[in-house]
Amino acid sequence: MSEQDPLRVEHRPNGVTVLTFDNPDRRNPMTPRLTEQWQHTMRSLREAPDLRAVVVTGTGPAFCSGADLKELADRHGQDLPGTRAQLSAFYRTWLGIRDLAVPSVAAVSGHAVGAGLALALACDLRYAAEEAKLGAPFVQLGLHPGMATTALLSEAVGLPRARELLLTGRLVSGAEAAAMGMVHEALPADQVLPTALDVADHMAAAAPLAVRLTKSGLAGGQLTIEQALAWEALAQPVTTTTDDFREGVRARREHRPPHFTGA
């Protein structure tokens, strides 16, 4: 693909959609064109009834290098309210991945830096190449972190570790990222995307309503026991009324894989 079309979208027959950043010469930056394509794609996916899971990856040496620094620098001297509105819209567009009803998986086979890391953290699951570099070096550029990185990184690694990473701006390897919980697993680079796809396929094979309700229940972060009980008392009874629940029980009794239809 050229810079004119930096996002590839592949809809697989099992309901898994693969989104691939394909501007490797520039390390897959979040250009205005890519941002526009991402916004359109998120809108389409929110309306896709057969969607089961989404995988996000990038070609070349980087998963995503984050915001276009030239574009940010060009805003120097612009009015503050206008810049604030533009950046807020940018953040919300890219964080639209969190609003999808289905699970998302980041296949970080290359570097994920700044807003690129925030995007990976916004996905439900993350797998990274052992040698990939991940980090949020905003302060080393004279910038405050953006795109909810302060919250997303704290959610992934805990507040004390997030403080260290954000205040120093240091980068970590995929292996170190896995050790601290930033990603779920570090793998050889050529195994990252196949592993992410296997995980997505596994989720796509589960009962769609059960998966969507489970994601919804987890969306608010760490729940208290009482909050979890209140949600589960609403959600689990809904799933007991489905044909998929009956199919799941039958399949277990018959020692075979279930075939879920979403009904």
Short mmCIF file of C-alpha atoms in Angstrom, two decimals:
data_model
loop_
_atom_site.label_atom_id
_atom_site.label_comp_id
_atom_site.label_asym_id
_atom_site.label_seq_id
_atom_site.Cartn_x
_atom_site.Cartn_y
_atom_site.Cartn_z
CA MET A 1 0.00 0.00 0.00
CA SER A 2 1.05 3.60 -0.48
CA GLU A 3 0.81 6.46 1.97
CA GLN A 4 -2.50 7.27 0.31
CA ASP A 5 -3.95 4.06 1.73
CA PRO A 6 -2.03 3.24 4.92
CA LEU A 7 -4.61 0.92 6.50
CA ARG A 8 -5.46 -2.54 5.20
CA VAL A 9 -8.71 -4.12 6.38
CA GLU A 10 -9.26 -7.86 6.06
CA HIS A 11 -12.57 -9.43 7.05
CA ARG A 12 -12.12 -13.16 7.67
CA PRO A 13 -14.96 -15.68 7.29
CA ASN A 14 -15.05 -16.51 11.02
CA GLY A 15 -15.84 -12.92 12.03
CA VAL A 16 -12.27 -11.84 12.80
CA THR A 17 -11.20 -8.55 11.21
CA VAL A 18 -7.49 -7.81 10.81
CA LEU A 19 -6.39 -4.17 10.66
CA THR A 20 -2.86 -3.66 9.34
CA PHE A 21 -0.95 -0.38 9.33
CA ASP A 22 0.97 -0.38 6.08
CA ASN A 23 3.22 2.66 5.89
CA PRO A 24 6.48 0.94 6.94
CA ASP A 25 8.84 3.49 5.40
CA ARG A 26 7.58 6.03 7.95
CA ARG A 27 7.14 3.49 10.76
CA ASN A 28 3.34 3.65 10.57
CA PRO A 29 2.66 7.10 12.05
CA MET A 30 -0.85 8.30 12.86
CA THR A 31 -1.09 10.67 9.90
CA PRO A 32 -4.30 12.57 9.12
CA ARG A 33 -5.02 10.08 6.32
CA LEU A 34 -4.58 7.07 8.58
CA THR A 35 -6.64 8.73 11.31
CA GLU A 36 -9.44 9.35 8.83
CA GLN A 37 -9.36 5.71 7.68
CA TRP A 38 -9.28 4.49 11.28
CA GLN A 39 -12.33 6.58 12.18
CA HIS A 40 -14.27 5.25 9.19
CA THR A 41 -13.22 1.67 9.98
CA MET A 42 -14.23 1.91 13.65
CA ARG A 43 -17.63 3.25 12.60
CA SER A 44 -18.09 0.35 10.18
CA LEU A 45 -17.00 -2.25 12.73
CA ARG A 46 -19.40 -0.91 15.36
CA GLU A 47 -22.23 -1.59 12.90
CA ALA A 48 -21.01 -5.05 11.79
CA PRO A 49 -23.40 -7.66 13.26
CA ASP A 50 -21.16 -10.66 12.52
CA LEU A 51 -17.96 -9.21 13.98
CA ARG A 52 -16.39 -11.53 16.58
CA ALA A 53 -12.88 -10.10 17.22
CA VAL A 54 -10.38 -7.56 15.88
CA VAL A 55 -6.60 -7.90 15.46
CA VAL A 56 -4.44 -4.78 15.00
CA THR A 57 -0.91 -5.03 13.63
CA GLY A 58 1.66 -3.14 11.57
CA THR A 59 4.09 -3.91 8.79
CA GLY A 60 7.81 -3.22 8.86
CA PRO A 61 9.94 -2.36 11.89
CA ALA A 62 7.15 -0.60 13.82
CA PHE A 63 3.69 -1.49 15.04
CA CYS A 64 2.92 2.23 15.23
CA SER A 65 5.22 5.16 15.91
CA GLY A 66 2.42 7.31 17.29
CA ALA A 67 1.32 10.79 16.33
CA ASP A 68 2.89 12.58 13.38
CA LEU A 69 5.47 14.77 15.15
CA LYS A 70 5.73 17.15 12.23
CA GLU A 71 2.02 17.81 12.40
CA LEU A 72 2.27 18.43 16.14
CA ALA A 73 5.21 20.78 15.67
CA ASP A 74 3.33 22.68 12.97
CA ARG A 75 0.69 23.56 15.59
CA HIS A 76 3.21 25.66 17.50
CA GLY A 77 1.76 29.10 18.01
CA GLN A 78 -1.81 28.09 17.21
CA ASP A 79 -4.56 29.10 19.61
CA LEU A 80 -4.74 26.82 22.63
CA PRO A 81 -8.50 26.08 22.47
CA GLY A 82 -8.20 25.03 18.83
CA THR A 83 -5.26 22.73 19.54
CA ARG A 84 -7.07 21.25 22.53
CA ALA A 85 -10.15 20.49 20.40
CA GLN A 86 -8.06 18.91 17.64
CA LEU A 87 -6.10 16.71 20.00
CA SER A 88 -9.21 15.66 21.91
CA ALA A 89 -10.85 14.55 18.65
CA PHE A 90 -7.66 12.72 17.67
CA TYR A 91 -7.50 10.87 21.00
CA ARG A 92 -11.15 9.84 20.91
CA THR A 93 -10.91 8.65 17.32
CA TRP A 94 -8.02 6.31 18.04
CA LEU A 95 -9.41 5.10 21.35
CA GLY A 96 -12.56 4.04 19.49
CA ILE A 97 -11.09 0.53 19.55
CA ARG A 98 -12.14 0.37 23.21
CA ASP A 99 -15.76 1.08 22.28
CA LEU A 100 -16.10 -2.00 20.10
CA ALA A 101 -18.40 -4.62 21.58
CA VAL A 102 -15.98 -7.42 20.65
CA PRO A 103 -12.46 -8.17 21.94
CA SER A 104 -9.43 -6.60 20.29
CA VAL A 105 -5.89 -7.99 20.12
CA ALA A 106 -2.73 -5.98 19.41
CA ALA A 107 0.00 -7.89 17.54
CA VAL A 108 3.00 -5.71 18.33
CA SER A 109 5.60 -7.26 16.05
CA GLY A 110 7.58 -3.99 15.89
CA HIS A 111 8.12 -0.86 17.96
CA ALA A 112 5.15 0.79 19.68
CA VAL A 113 5.97 4.30 20.86
CA GLY A 114 3.97 7.17 22.32
CA ALA A 115 0.42 7.16 21.03
CA GLY A 116 1.30 3.90 19.26
CA LEU A 117 1.83 2.30 22.66
CA ALA A 118 -1.43 3.87 23.89
CA LEU A 119 -3.25 2.22 21.00
CA ALA A 120 -1.79 -1.18 21.89
CA LEU A 121 -2.75 -0.63 25.53
CA ALA A 122 -6.29 0.28 24.44
CA CYS A 123 -6.69 -3.21 22.97
CA ASP A 124 -7.99 -5.94 25.27
CA LEU A 125 -5.03 -8.28 24.71
CA ARG A 126 -1.44 -7.62 23.58
CA TYR A 127 1.34 -9.82 22.21
CA ALA A 128 4.75 -8.35 21.38
CA ALA A 129 7.99 -9.30 19.72
CA GLU A 130 10.75 -9.96 22.24
CA GLU A 131 13.03 -7.37 20.63
CA ALA A 132 10.36 -4.72 19.97
CA LYS A 133 10.73 -1.42 21.78
CA LEU A 134 7.74 -0.08 23.69
CA GLY A 135 7.43 3.13 25.61
CA ALA A 136 5.95 6.57 26.09
CA PRO A 137 8.87 9.02 25.72
CA PHE A 138 6.65 12.10 25.76
CA VAL A 139 8.70 14.00 28.35
CA GLN A 140 11.84 13.45 26.28
CA LEU A 141 10.12 15.38 23.49
CA GLY A 142 8.94 18.19 25.74
CA LEU A 143 5.38 16.86 25.70
CA HIS A 144 2.85 15.80 28.30
CA PRO A 145 1.53 12.28 27.62
CA GLY A 146 -1.63 12.13 25.52
CA MET A 147 -4.31 9.71 24.36
CA ALA A 148 -5.06 8.55 27.93
CA THR A 149 -1.59 7.02 28.25
CA THR A 150 -1.45 7.94 31.94
CA ALA A 151 -4.56 5.86 32.62
CA LEU A 152 -3.89 3.04 30.14
CA LEU A 153 -0.33 2.42 31.28
CA SER A 154 -1.35 2.53 34.94
CA GLU A 155 -4.08 0.00 34.20
CA ALA A 156 -1.58 -2.35 32.58
CA VAL A 157 1.44 -2.16 34.88
CA GLY A 158 0.23 -0.44 38.04
CA LEU A 159 0.70 3.17 39.11
CA PRO A 160 4.24 2.90 40.59
CA ARG A 161 5.68 1.34 37.43
CA ALA A 162 3.70 3.74 35.22
CA ARG A 163 5.20 6.67 37.12
CA GLU A 164 8.71 5.38 36.42
CA LEU A 165 8.07 4.81 32.71
CA LEU A 166 6.24 8.09 32.11
CA LEU A 167 8.54 10.33 34.14
CA THR A 168 11.72 8.94 32.57
CA GLY A 169 10.28 8.24 29.12
CA ARG A 170 12.45 5.14 28.83
CA LEU A 171 11.73 2.40 26.31
CA VAL A 172 11.53 -1.28 27.25
CA SER A 173 11.91 -4.43 25.20
CA GLY A 174 8.98 -6.70 24.48
CA ALA A 175 10.45 -9.21 26.92
CA GLU A 176 10.60 -6.62 29.71
CA ALA A 177 7.13 -5.40 28.79
CA ALA A 178 5.80 -8.93 29.27
CA ALA A 179 7.57 -9.29 32.62
CA MET A 180 5.88 -6.14 33.94
CA GLY A 181 2.44 -6.96 32.46
CA MET A 182 2.42 -4.31 29.75
CA VAL A 183 1.85 -7.11 27.22
CA HIS A 184 0.52 -10.59 27.81
CA GLU A 185 3.36 -12.46 26.16
CA ALA A 186 6.63 -11.76 24.34
CA LEU A 187 7.46 -13.96 21.38
CA PRO A 188 9.86 -14.20 18.43
CA ALA A 189 8.79 -11.58 15.91
CA ASP A 190 7.54 -14.08 13.34
CA GLN A 191 5.24 -15.68 15.92
CA VAL A 192 3.49 -12.52 17.12
CA LEU A 193 0.81 -12.16 14.46
CA PRO A 194 0.07 -15.93 14.20
CA THR A 195 -0.34 -16.05 17.99
CA ALA A 196 -2.64 -13.02 18.01
CA LEU A 197 -4.71 -14.55 15.22
CA ASP A 198 -4.96 -17.87 17.09
CA VAL A 199 -6.20 -16.03 20.17
CA ALA A 200 -8.70 -14.05 18.10
CA ASP A 201 -9.92 -17.23 16.40
CA HIS A 202 -10.39 -18.85 19.81
CA MET A 203 -12.51 -15.92 21.01
CA ALA A 204 -14.42 -15.85 17.72
CA ALA A 205 -15.37 -19.50 18.25
CA ALA A 206 -16.95 -18.72 21.65
CA ALA A 207 -20.57 -17.69 22.14
CA PRO A 208 -20.82 -14.10 20.79
CA LEU A 209 -23.25 -12.71 23.34
CA ALA A 210 -21.34 -14.23 26.25
CA VAL A 211 -18.09 -12.74 24.95
CA ARG A 212 -19.61 -9.30 24.41
CA LEU A 213 -21.21 -9.20 27.85
CA THR A 214 -17.99 -10.39 29.47
CA LYS A 215 -16.04 -7.62 27.74
CA SER A 216 -18.66 -5.12 28.85
CA GLY A 217 -18.39 -6.33 32.44
CA LEU A 218 -14.63 -5.85 32.38
CA ALA A 219 -14.73 -2.45 30.68
CA GLY A 220 -14.94 -0.45 33.89
CA GLY A 221 -11.68 -1.80 35.25
CA GLN A 222 -11.25 -3.50 38.61
CA LEU A 223 -14.67 -4.06 40.18
CA THR A 224 -15.49 -4.58 43.82
CA ILE A 225 -17.14 -7.89 44.70
CA GLU A 226 -20.49 -6.13 45.09
CA GLN A 227 -20.17 -4.42 41.70
CA ALA A 228 -19.25 -7.70 40.06
CA LEU A 229 -22.17 -9.50 41.68
CA ALA A 230 -24.59 -6.78 40.57
CA TRP A 231 -23.39 -6.95 36.94
CA GLU A 232 -23.25 -10.74 36.79
CA ALA A 233 -26.77 -11.03 38.24
CA LEU A 234 -27.91 -9.03 35.22
CA ALA A 235 -25.73 -10.54 32.52
CA GLN A 236 -25.56 -14.25 33.29
CA PRO A 237 -29.36 -14.76 33.32
CA VAL A 238 -29.49 -13.19 29.84
CA THR A 239 -27.07 -15.78 28.50
CA THR A 240 -29.01 -18.68 30.04
CA THR A 241 -31.91 -17.88 27.71
CA THR A 242 -29.86 -18.28 24.51
CA ASP A 243 -29.64 -21.17 22.08
CA ASP A 244 -25.88 -20.87 22.37
CA PHE A 245 -26.04 -21.77 26.05
CA ARG A 246 -28.04 -24.90 25.27
CA GLU A 247 -25.57 -25.74 22.48
CA GLY A 248 -22.66 -25.27 24.87
CA VAL A 249 -24.17 -27.66 27.40
CA ARG A 250 -24.99 -30.25 24.71
CA ALA A 251 -21.49 -30.04 23.27
CA ARG A 252 -19.94 -30.56 26.70
CA ARG A 253 -22.10 -33.63 27.32
CA GLU A 254 -21.33 -35.02 23.86
CA HIS A 255 -17.58 -34.32 24.16
CA ARG A 256 -17.43 -32.23 20.97
CA PRO A 257 -16.61 -28.62 20.09
CA PRO A 258 -19.66 -26.35 20.31
CA HIS A 259 -21.04 -24.57 17.26
CA PHE A 260 -22.27 -21.16 18.36
CA THR A 261 -24.47 -19.08 16.08
CA GLY A 262 -25.10 -16.01 18.20
CA ALA A 263 -28.72 -16.94 18.79
#
